[in-house]
Amino acid sequence: MFTTFIRRLATLIALVIALAAMNPAKLQATEPDKLRIAVILSAGIESGWDGTLIEALGRVKAKKPHGLDITWKYTDPLWGDDAGDAMRLFAESGQYDIIWANSSYSDQVKKLKDEFPNILFVVVGSGNEGLGGNQYWIYKRVHEPAYLLGFIAGKMTKSNKLGSVGTFVADDVNDEINAFFTGAKAANPKIEKTVAFIESWYDPAKSSEFTSAQIATGADLIFQLTGTFKPCEETKILCFGNFQDQHSFSPSTVLSSTVSLWDPDINLIIDAWWAHMADGKPYAGNTEKHWFSMKEGGSTTAPYHELEAKLPENVRAEVEELKAKIMAGTFEVPLDVSDPKAH
């Protein structure tokens, strides 16, 4: 009997060892039913950058990926040490699984990521460093819809002069301004461009000044990246919004906008967190930029709303044809991140 017991014990030990060798972390991992996200905002939910992220979180929550009950808390706009302090407070509380820092915060994350290895940290956009491990680097590009808006502008301009007012000279700002003018020149080779940067995330007075200056020199359509449409209203010209459907900001002037869709980015992060927590897979954050294309659901253009009648039917048809080619992958919008003022 003792020999039989020893044999059974040996078999049981061998089975445990074999299972552990297959996936030692899986033995300890459990499937969570809740996901708690802390979001560090850079500009506030009134901005297109942060507001579209919060909207996308709502859409993802409704779909309950992996059956998760998803909740989040977001901060007021924070930078530098203040942002780092907030991240530490979130991490030390033990109440959050993901800390989503929605801009250039890799310096702050670098100080925390190894101290809190089970928390997944996210940084977004240009100015970041890909640290790997439990830091994931999300990039957001809307250059493809910007190209379509530029094509519309090239078709509709009467002066052949177009303007654009941006925030900062940066990789993920330059790309959309360059794409806008590339689309415009594809529609109308005679296009002349004017580009200005307000060197701020929010400065309505400076934005109005630069927009008015472009209009004064003949620009009759403006790609507005700073959310200021008063000069367009005063001169009764059309503008294009950026990063969110900004038609409600100025219903008489905003014909369409580029729109950022964060849904695939959020799902990517949730899947990585789930694989770590439920399946015991190590975090494997990317060290190079990663973004989702228009075809992959990362961006789109806003509806024309009641201004649709201002867009000739043949132009609408051409834009839809171009959009279909982008979605099918048969046309690729050039990615140009160079300084748009320098060429």
Tab-separated table of C-alpha atoms in Angstrom, residues 12-342:
chain	number	residue	atom	x	y	z
A	12	LEU	CA	0.787	14.025	-8.855
A	13	ILE	CA	4.091	15.883	-8.363
A	14	ALA	CA	5.081	15.170	-11.968
A	15	LEU	CA	1.734	16.539	-13.186
A	16	VAL	CA	2.117	19.750	-11.169
A	17	ILE	CA	5.678	20.219	-12.451
A	18	ALA	CA	4.521	19.676	-16.039
A	19	LEU	CA	1.713	22.226	-15.694
A	20	ALA	CA	4.056	24.755	-14.129
A	21	ALA	CA	6.554	24.276	-16.939
A	22	MET	CA	3.823	24.929	-19.505
A	23	ASN	CA	2.832	28.269	-17.951
A	24	PRO	CA	3.900	28.926	-14.348
A	25	ALA	CA	2.172	32.327	-14.226
A	26	LYS	CA	-1.120	30.859	-15.430
A	27	LEU	CA	-1.349	28.773	-12.275
A	28	GLN	CA	-1.554	31.968	-10.218
A	29	ALA	CA	-3.495	34.192	-12.638
A	30	THR	CA	-7.208	34.707	-12.174
A	31	GLU	CA	-9.745	36.208	-14.533
A	32	PRO	CA	-10.723	39.675	-13.257
A	33	ASP	CA	-14.212	41.075	-13.701
A	34	LYS	CA	-13.377	44.754	-13.094
A	35	LEU	CA	-10.964	47.175	-14.726
A	36	ARG	CA	-10.156	50.529	-13.132
A	37	ILE	CA	-8.383	53.211	-15.161
A	38	ALA	CA	-6.816	56.469	-13.986
A	39	VAL	CA	-6.471	59.072	-16.747
A	40	ILE	CA	-4.010	61.981	-16.598
A	41	LEU	CA	-5.367	64.688	-18.888
A	42	SER	CA	-3.201	67.264	-20.610
A	43	ALA	CA	-5.766	69.791	-21.861
A	44	GLY	CA	-9.135	68.878	-20.343
A	45	ILE	CA	-12.223	67.131	-21.662
A	46	GLU	CA	-13.307	70.299	-23.504
A	47	SER	CA	-10.367	69.782	-25.874
A	48	GLY	CA	-10.607	67.431	-28.828
A	49	TRP	CA	-7.525	65.485	-27.718
A	50	ASP	CA	-8.821	64.559	-24.260
A	51	GLY	CA	-12.544	64.770	-24.930
A	52	THR	CA	-12.511	62.168	-27.704
A	53	LEU	CA	-10.604	59.764	-25.423
A	54	ILE	CA	-13.253	59.994	-22.699
A	55	GLU	CA	-16.009	59.558	-25.291
A	56	ALA	CA	-14.265	56.437	-26.615
A	57	LEU	CA	-13.934	55.014	-23.098
A	58	GLY	CA	-17.712	55.271	-22.834
A	59	ARG	CA	-18.202	53.364	-26.101
A	60	VAL	CA	-15.737	50.644	-25.088
A	61	LYS	CA	-17.292	50.310	-21.633
A	62	ALA	CA	-20.705	49.687	-23.210
A	63	LYS	CA	-19.292	46.742	-25.187
A	64	LYS	CA	-17.801	45.132	-22.026
A	65	PRO	CA	-14.618	43.585	-23.527
A	66	HIS	CA	-13.750	40.313	-21.724
A	67	GLY	CA	-16.939	40.861	-19.720
A	68	LEU	CA	-15.233	43.621	-17.732
A	69	ASP	CA	-16.968	46.302	-15.740
A	70	ILE	CA	-14.812	49.309	-16.691
A	71	THR	CA	-14.625	52.489	-14.618
A	72	TRP	CA	-12.262	55.455	-14.794
A	73	LYS	CA	-11.294	58.660	-13.067
A	74	TYR	CA	-9.675	61.567	-14.878
A	75	THR	CA	-7.709	64.545	-13.598
A	76	ASP	CA	-7.700	68.207	-14.409
A	77	PRO	CA	-4.917	69.093	-16.887
A	78	LEU	CA	-1.540	68.248	-15.304
A	79	TRP	CA	2.089	68.479	-16.407
A	80	GLY	CA	5.576	67.824	-15.048
A	81	ASP	CA	5.943	67.041	-11.352
A	82	ASP	CA	2.217	67.548	-10.761
A	83	ALA	CA	1.436	64.807	-13.279
A	84	GLY	CA	4.080	62.540	-11.751
A	85	ASP	CA	2.683	63.098	-8.246
A	86	ALA	CA	-0.831	62.235	-9.435
A	87	MET	CA	0.409	59.032	-11.066
A	88	ARG	CA	2.137	57.995	-7.842
A	89	LEU	CA	-0.986	58.660	-5.808
A	90	PHE	CA	-3.056	56.564	-8.199
A	91	ALA	CA	-0.475	53.758	-8.161
A	92	GLU	CA	-0.003	53.713	-4.383
A	93	SER	CA	-3.748	53.685	-3.756
A	94	GLY	CA	-3.924	50.155	-5.123
A	95	GLN	CA	-7.249	51.027	-6.712
A	96	TYR	CA	-6.189	51.346	-10.366
A	97	ASP	CA	-5.071	48.760	-12.906
A	98	ILE	CA	-4.131	51.075	-15.782
A	99	ILE	CA	-2.721	54.596	-15.616
A	100	TRP	CA	-3.361	56.289	-18.951
A	101	ALA	CA	-1.223	59.439	-19.265
A	102	ASN	CA	-2.758	61.109	-22.306
A	103	SER	CA	0.241	63.016	-23.664
A	104	SER	CA	4.044	63.272	-23.288
A	105	TYR	CA	4.634	61.792	-19.853
A	106	SER	CA	7.305	59.108	-20.365
A	107	ASP	CA	9.719	60.949	-18.011
A	108	GLN	CA	7.195	60.614	-15.198
A	109	VAL	CA	6.329	57.005	-16.034
A	110	LYS	CA	10.015	56.050	-16.112
A	111	LYS	CA	10.226	56.807	-12.380
A	112	LEU	CA	7.249	54.587	-11.543
A	113	LYS	CA	6.901	51.682	-13.952
A	114	ASP	CA	9.378	49.310	-12.302
A	115	GLU	CA	8.098	50.112	-8.818
A	116	PHE	CA	4.570	49.084	-9.842
A	117	PRO	CA	5.126	46.174	-12.290
A	118	ASN	CA	1.493	45.006	-12.334
A	119	ILE	CA	0.132	48.406	-13.353
A	120	LEU	CA	-0.027	49.037	-17.086
A	121	PHE	CA	1.110	52.581	-17.928
A	122	VAL	CA	0.142	54.318	-21.175
A	123	VAL	CA	1.756	57.395	-22.746
A	124	VAL	CA	0.385	59.045	-25.870
A	125	GLY	CA	1.755	60.976	-28.818
A	126	SER	CA	5.018	62.687	-29.723
A	127	GLY	CA	7.636	63.699	-27.181
A	128	ASN	CA	7.624	60.301	-25.488
A	129	GLU	CA	10.229	57.572	-25.146
A	130	GLY	CA	9.246	53.953	-25.719
A	131	LEU	CA	10.269	52.236	-22.483
A	132	GLY	CA	8.765	48.797	-23.116
A	133	GLY	CA	7.736	46.447	-20.329
A	134	ASN	CA	4.620	47.727	-18.600
A	135	GLN	CA	4.663	51.050	-20.473
A	136	TYR	CA	2.752	51.141	-23.770
A	137	TRP	CA	3.193	53.990	-26.269
A	138	ILE	CA	0.053	54.958	-28.161
A	139	TYR	CA	0.240	57.284	-31.154
A	140	LYS	CA	-2.695	59.091	-32.672
A	141	ARG	CA	-2.615	60.287	-36.274
A	142	VAL	CA	-5.467	61.945	-38.171
A	143	HIS	CA	-3.521	62.762	-41.326
A	144	GLU	CA	-5.772	60.612	-43.521
A	145	PRO	CA	-9.001	62.502	-42.786
A	146	ALA	CA	-6.958	65.744	-42.984
A	147	TYR	CA	-6.048	64.799	-46.552
A	148	LEU	CA	-9.751	64.451	-47.403
A	149	LEU	CA	-10.541	67.857	-45.904
A	150	GLY	CA	-7.682	69.367	-47.900
A	151	PHE	CA	-9.073	67.818	-51.073
A	152	ILE	CA	-12.409	69.509	-50.351
A	153	ALA	CA	-10.646	72.835	-49.730
A	154	GLY	CA	-8.699	72.529	-52.971
A	155	LYS	CA	-11.902	71.986	-54.900
A	156	MET	CA	-13.854	74.788	-53.212
A	157	THR	CA	-11.353	77.645	-52.910
A	158	LYS	CA	-11.873	80.661	-55.148
A	159	SER	CA	-8.643	82.454	-54.243
A	160	ASN	CA	-6.405	79.353	-54.441
A	161	LYS	CA	-5.085	80.390	-51.023
A	162	LEU	CA	-5.603	78.186	-47.973
A	163	GLY	CA	-4.582	78.695	-44.366
A	164	SER	CA	-3.890	76.525	-41.345
A	165	VAL	CA	-3.386	77.529	-37.710
A	166	GLY	CA	-1.745	74.934	-35.461
A	167	THR	CA	-0.755	74.572	-31.823
A	168	PHE	CA	2.906	73.470	-31.746
A	169	VAL	CA	5.358	72.256	-34.367
A	170	ALA	CA	5.327	68.522	-33.568
A	171	ASP	CA	5.380	65.210	-35.397
A	172	ASP	CA	1.685	64.495	-34.821
A	173	VAL	CA	0.619	68.045	-35.685
A	174	ASN	CA	2.836	68.454	-38.742
A	175	ASP	CA	1.530	65.217	-40.264
A	176	GLU	CA	-2.059	66.428	-40.525
A	177	ILE	CA	-1.220	69.940	-41.736
A	178	ASN	CA	1.045	68.522	-44.440
A	179	ALA	CA	-1.616	65.986	-45.418
A	180	PHE	CA	-4.246	68.742	-45.632
A	181	PHE	CA	-2.165	70.709	-48.134
A	182	THR	CA	-1.133	67.571	-50.036
A	183	GLY	CA	-4.821	66.748	-50.473
A	184	ALA	CA	-5.546	70.326	-51.506
A	185	LYS	CA	-2.810	70.303	-54.152
A	186	ALA	CA	-4.013	66.946	-55.458
A	187	ALA	CA	-7.357	68.644	-56.110
A	188	ASN	CA	-5.888	71.952	-57.260
A	189	PRO	CA	-2.172	72.312	-58.131
A	190	LYS	CA	-2.449	76.122	-57.970
A	191	ILE	CA	-2.923	76.108	-54.188
A	192	GLU	CA	-0.831	78.468	-52.066
A	193	LYS	CA	-0.529	77.697	-48.367
A	194	THR	CA	-0.061	79.738	-45.222
A	195	VAL	CA	0.795	78.036	-41.919
A	196	ALA	CA	1.081	79.530	-38.434
A	197	PHE	CA	1.545	78.069	-34.932
A	198	ILE	CA	0.314	79.726	-31.751
A	199	GLU	CA	2.890	77.816	-29.609
A	200	SER	CA	0.221	76.988	-27.044
A	201	TRP	CA	-2.458	74.371	-26.428
A	202	TYR	CA	-4.980	77.132	-25.821
A	203	ASP	CA	-4.698	80.811	-26.730
A	204	PRO	CA	-7.880	82.100	-28.430
A	205	ALA	CA	-6.568	85.661	-28.799
A	206	LYS	CA	-3.396	84.579	-30.594
A	207	SER	CA	-5.294	82.041	-32.663
A	208	SER	CA	-7.784	84.702	-33.765
A	209	GLU	CA	-4.945	87.058	-34.646
A	210	PHE	CA	-3.173	84.487	-36.832
A	211	THR	CA	-6.411	83.303	-38.449
A	212	SER	CA	-7.448	86.862	-39.278
A	213	ALA	CA	-4.015	87.544	-40.770
A	214	GLN	CA	-4.342	84.542	-43.077
A	215	ILE	CA	-7.814	85.617	-44.167
A	216	ALA	CA	-6.532	89.163	-44.781
A	217	THR	CA	-3.921	87.826	-47.203
A	218	GLY	CA	-6.560	85.982	-49.243
A	219	ALA	CA	-7.098	82.580	-47.598
A	220	ASP	CA	-10.739	81.657	-48.088
A	221	LEU	CA	-10.737	78.301	-46.256
A	222	ILE	CA	-8.908	77.607	-42.980
A	223	PHE	CA	-7.846	74.298	-41.399
A	224	GLN	CA	-8.211	75.320	-37.770
A	225	LEU	CA	-6.349	73.163	-35.222
A	226	THR	CA	-6.835	75.570	-32.316
A	227	GLY	CA	-10.629	75.665	-32.043
A	228	THR	CA	-11.057	79.357	-32.854
A	229	PHE	CA	-13.695	80.082	-35.502
A	230	LYS	CA	-14.766	83.666	-34.780
A	231	PRO	CA	-12.664	85.151	-37.642
A	232	CYS	CA	-14.294	82.685	-40.040
A	233	GLU	CA	-17.734	83.738	-38.846
A	234	GLU	CA	-16.903	87.440	-39.187
A	235	THR	CA	-15.684	87.042	-42.754
A	236	LYS	CA	-18.267	84.392	-43.694
A	237	ILE	CA	-15.773	81.804	-44.900
A	238	LEU	CA	-15.719	78.064	-44.217
A	239	CYS	CA	-13.337	76.396	-41.793
A	240	PHE	CA	-12.397	72.835	-40.922
A	241	GLY	CA	-12.167	71.590	-37.324
A	242	ASN	CA	-9.697	69.182	-35.823
A	243	PHE	CA	-9.680	65.991	-33.746
A	244	GLN	CA	-13.405	66.065	-32.941
A	245	ASP	CA	-16.597	67.076	-34.711
A	246	GLN	CA	-16.427	70.816	-34.030
A	247	HIS	CA	-19.485	71.804	-36.064
A	248	SER	CA	-21.324	72.793	-32.885
A	249	PHE	CA	-18.544	75.305	-32.125
A	250	SER	CA	-19.543	77.296	-35.206
A	251	PRO	CA	-22.481	75.807	-37.155
A	252	SER	CA	-22.284	78.460	-39.865
A	253	THR	CA	-18.594	77.897	-40.703
A	254	VAL	CA	-17.302	74.398	-39.740
A	255	LEU	CA	-17.942	72.273	-42.806
A	256	SER	CA	-16.261	69.142	-41.433
A	257	SER	CA	-13.484	68.069	-39.057
A	258	THR	CA	-10.911	65.362	-38.604
A	259	VAL	CA	-12.136	63.002	-35.875
A	260	SER	CA	-9.964	60.914	-33.591
A	261	LEU	CA	-11.312	57.482	-32.642
A	262	TRP	CA	-9.491	55.942	-29.665
A	263	ASP	CA	-11.562	52.743	-29.535
A	264	PRO	CA	-8.949	50.429	-31.130
A	265	ASP	CA	-6.191	51.946	-28.970
A	266	ILE	CA	-8.199	51.376	-25.784
A	267	ASN	CA	-9.027	47.809	-26.809
A	268	LEU	CA	-5.358	47.112	-27.541
A	269	ILE	CA	-4.417	48.221	-24.032
A	270	ILE	CA	-7.272	46.311	-22.382
A	271	ASP	CA	-6.258	43.139	-24.239
A	272	ALA	CA	-2.648	43.520	-23.062
A	273	TRP	CA	-3.787	44.045	-19.463
A	274	TRP	CA	-6.187	41.089	-19.659
A	275	ALA	CA	-3.504	38.783	-21.078
A	276	HIS	CA	-1.244	39.736	-18.172
A	277	MET	CA	-3.848	39.395	-15.433
A	278	ALA	CA	-5.891	36.444	-16.715
A	279	ASP	CA	-3.276	34.463	-18.626
A	280	GLY	CA	-0.091	35.488	-16.831
A	281	LYS	CA	1.580	36.862	-19.974
A	282	PRO	CA	4.357	39.386	-19.341
A	283	TYR	CA	3.715	42.955	-20.403
A	284	ALA	CA	5.445	43.734	-23.695
A	285	GLY	CA	5.044	47.458	-24.268
A	286	ASN	CA	6.138	48.792	-27.637
A	287	THR	CA	9.307	50.873	-27.922
A	288	GLU	CA	8.391	52.274	-31.353
A	289	LYS	CA	5.422	54.441	-32.357
A	290	HIS	CA	2.188	52.588	-33.003
A	291	TRP	CA	-1.047	53.970	-34.404
A	292	PHE	CA	-4.244	52.736	-35.993
A	293	SER	CA	-5.068	53.906	-39.488
A	294	MET	CA	-8.397	55.167	-40.777
A	295	LYS	CA	-8.989	51.695	-42.246
A	296	GLU	CA	-8.353	50.166	-38.812
A	297	GLY	CA	-10.853	52.480	-37.131
A	298	GLY	CA	-8.403	55.027	-35.722
A	299	SER	CA	-9.889	58.144	-37.325
A	300	THR	CA	-12.599	59.461	-39.624
A	301	THR	CA	-14.149	62.687	-40.939
A	302	ALA	CA	-17.105	64.453	-39.325
A	303	PRO	CA	-20.467	64.823	-41.127
A	304	TYR	CA	-21.185	68.007	-43.076
A	305	HIS	CA	-24.394	68.560	-41.103
A	306	GLU	CA	-26.563	71.371	-42.493
A	307	LEU	CA	-23.623	72.760	-44.497
A	308	GLU	CA	-23.709	69.779	-46.861
A	309	ALA	CA	-25.571	71.868	-49.443
A	310	LYS	CA	-22.530	74.150	-49.717
A	311	LEU	CA	-20.477	71.228	-51.007
A	312	PRO	CA	-21.111	70.538	-54.715
A	313	GLU	CA	-22.468	67.054	-55.368
A	314	ASN	CA	-19.579	66.120	-57.666
A	315	VAL	CA	-17.064	67.077	-54.946
A	316	ARG	CA	-18.921	64.983	-52.377
A	317	ALA	CA	-18.783	62.047	-54.772
A	318	GLU	CA	-15.042	62.460	-55.348
A	319	VAL	CA	-14.371	62.654	-51.617
A	320	GLU	CA	-16.413	59.517	-50.957
A	321	GLU	CA	-14.509	57.717	-53.697
A	322	LEU	CA	-11.188	58.761	-52.158
A	323	LYS	CA	-12.359	57.719	-48.706
A	324	ALA	CA	-13.412	54.312	-50.038
A	325	LYS	CA	-9.956	53.809	-51.529
A	326	ILE	CA	-8.309	54.692	-48.208
A	327	MET	CA	-10.591	52.277	-46.363
A	328	ALA	CA	-9.889	49.548	-48.906
A	329	GLY	CA	-6.146	50.103	-48.675
A	330	THR	CA	-5.797	50.907	-52.375
A	331	PHE	CA	-4.750	54.508	-51.709
A	332	GLU	CA	-2.211	55.531	-49.095
A	333	VAL	CA	-2.102	59.087	-47.808
A	334	PRO	CA	1.558	60.184	-47.635
A	335	LEU	CA	2.913	60.592	-44.112
A	336	ASP	CA	4.997	63.774	-43.953
A	337	VAL	CA	6.079	64.953	-40.476
A	338	SER	CA	8.424	67.727	-41.603
A	339	ASP	CA	7.921	71.331	-40.522
A	340	PRO	CA	5.071	72.531	-42.758
A	341	LYS	CA	6.399	76.098	-42.667
A	342	ALA	CA	9.707	75.088	-44.201
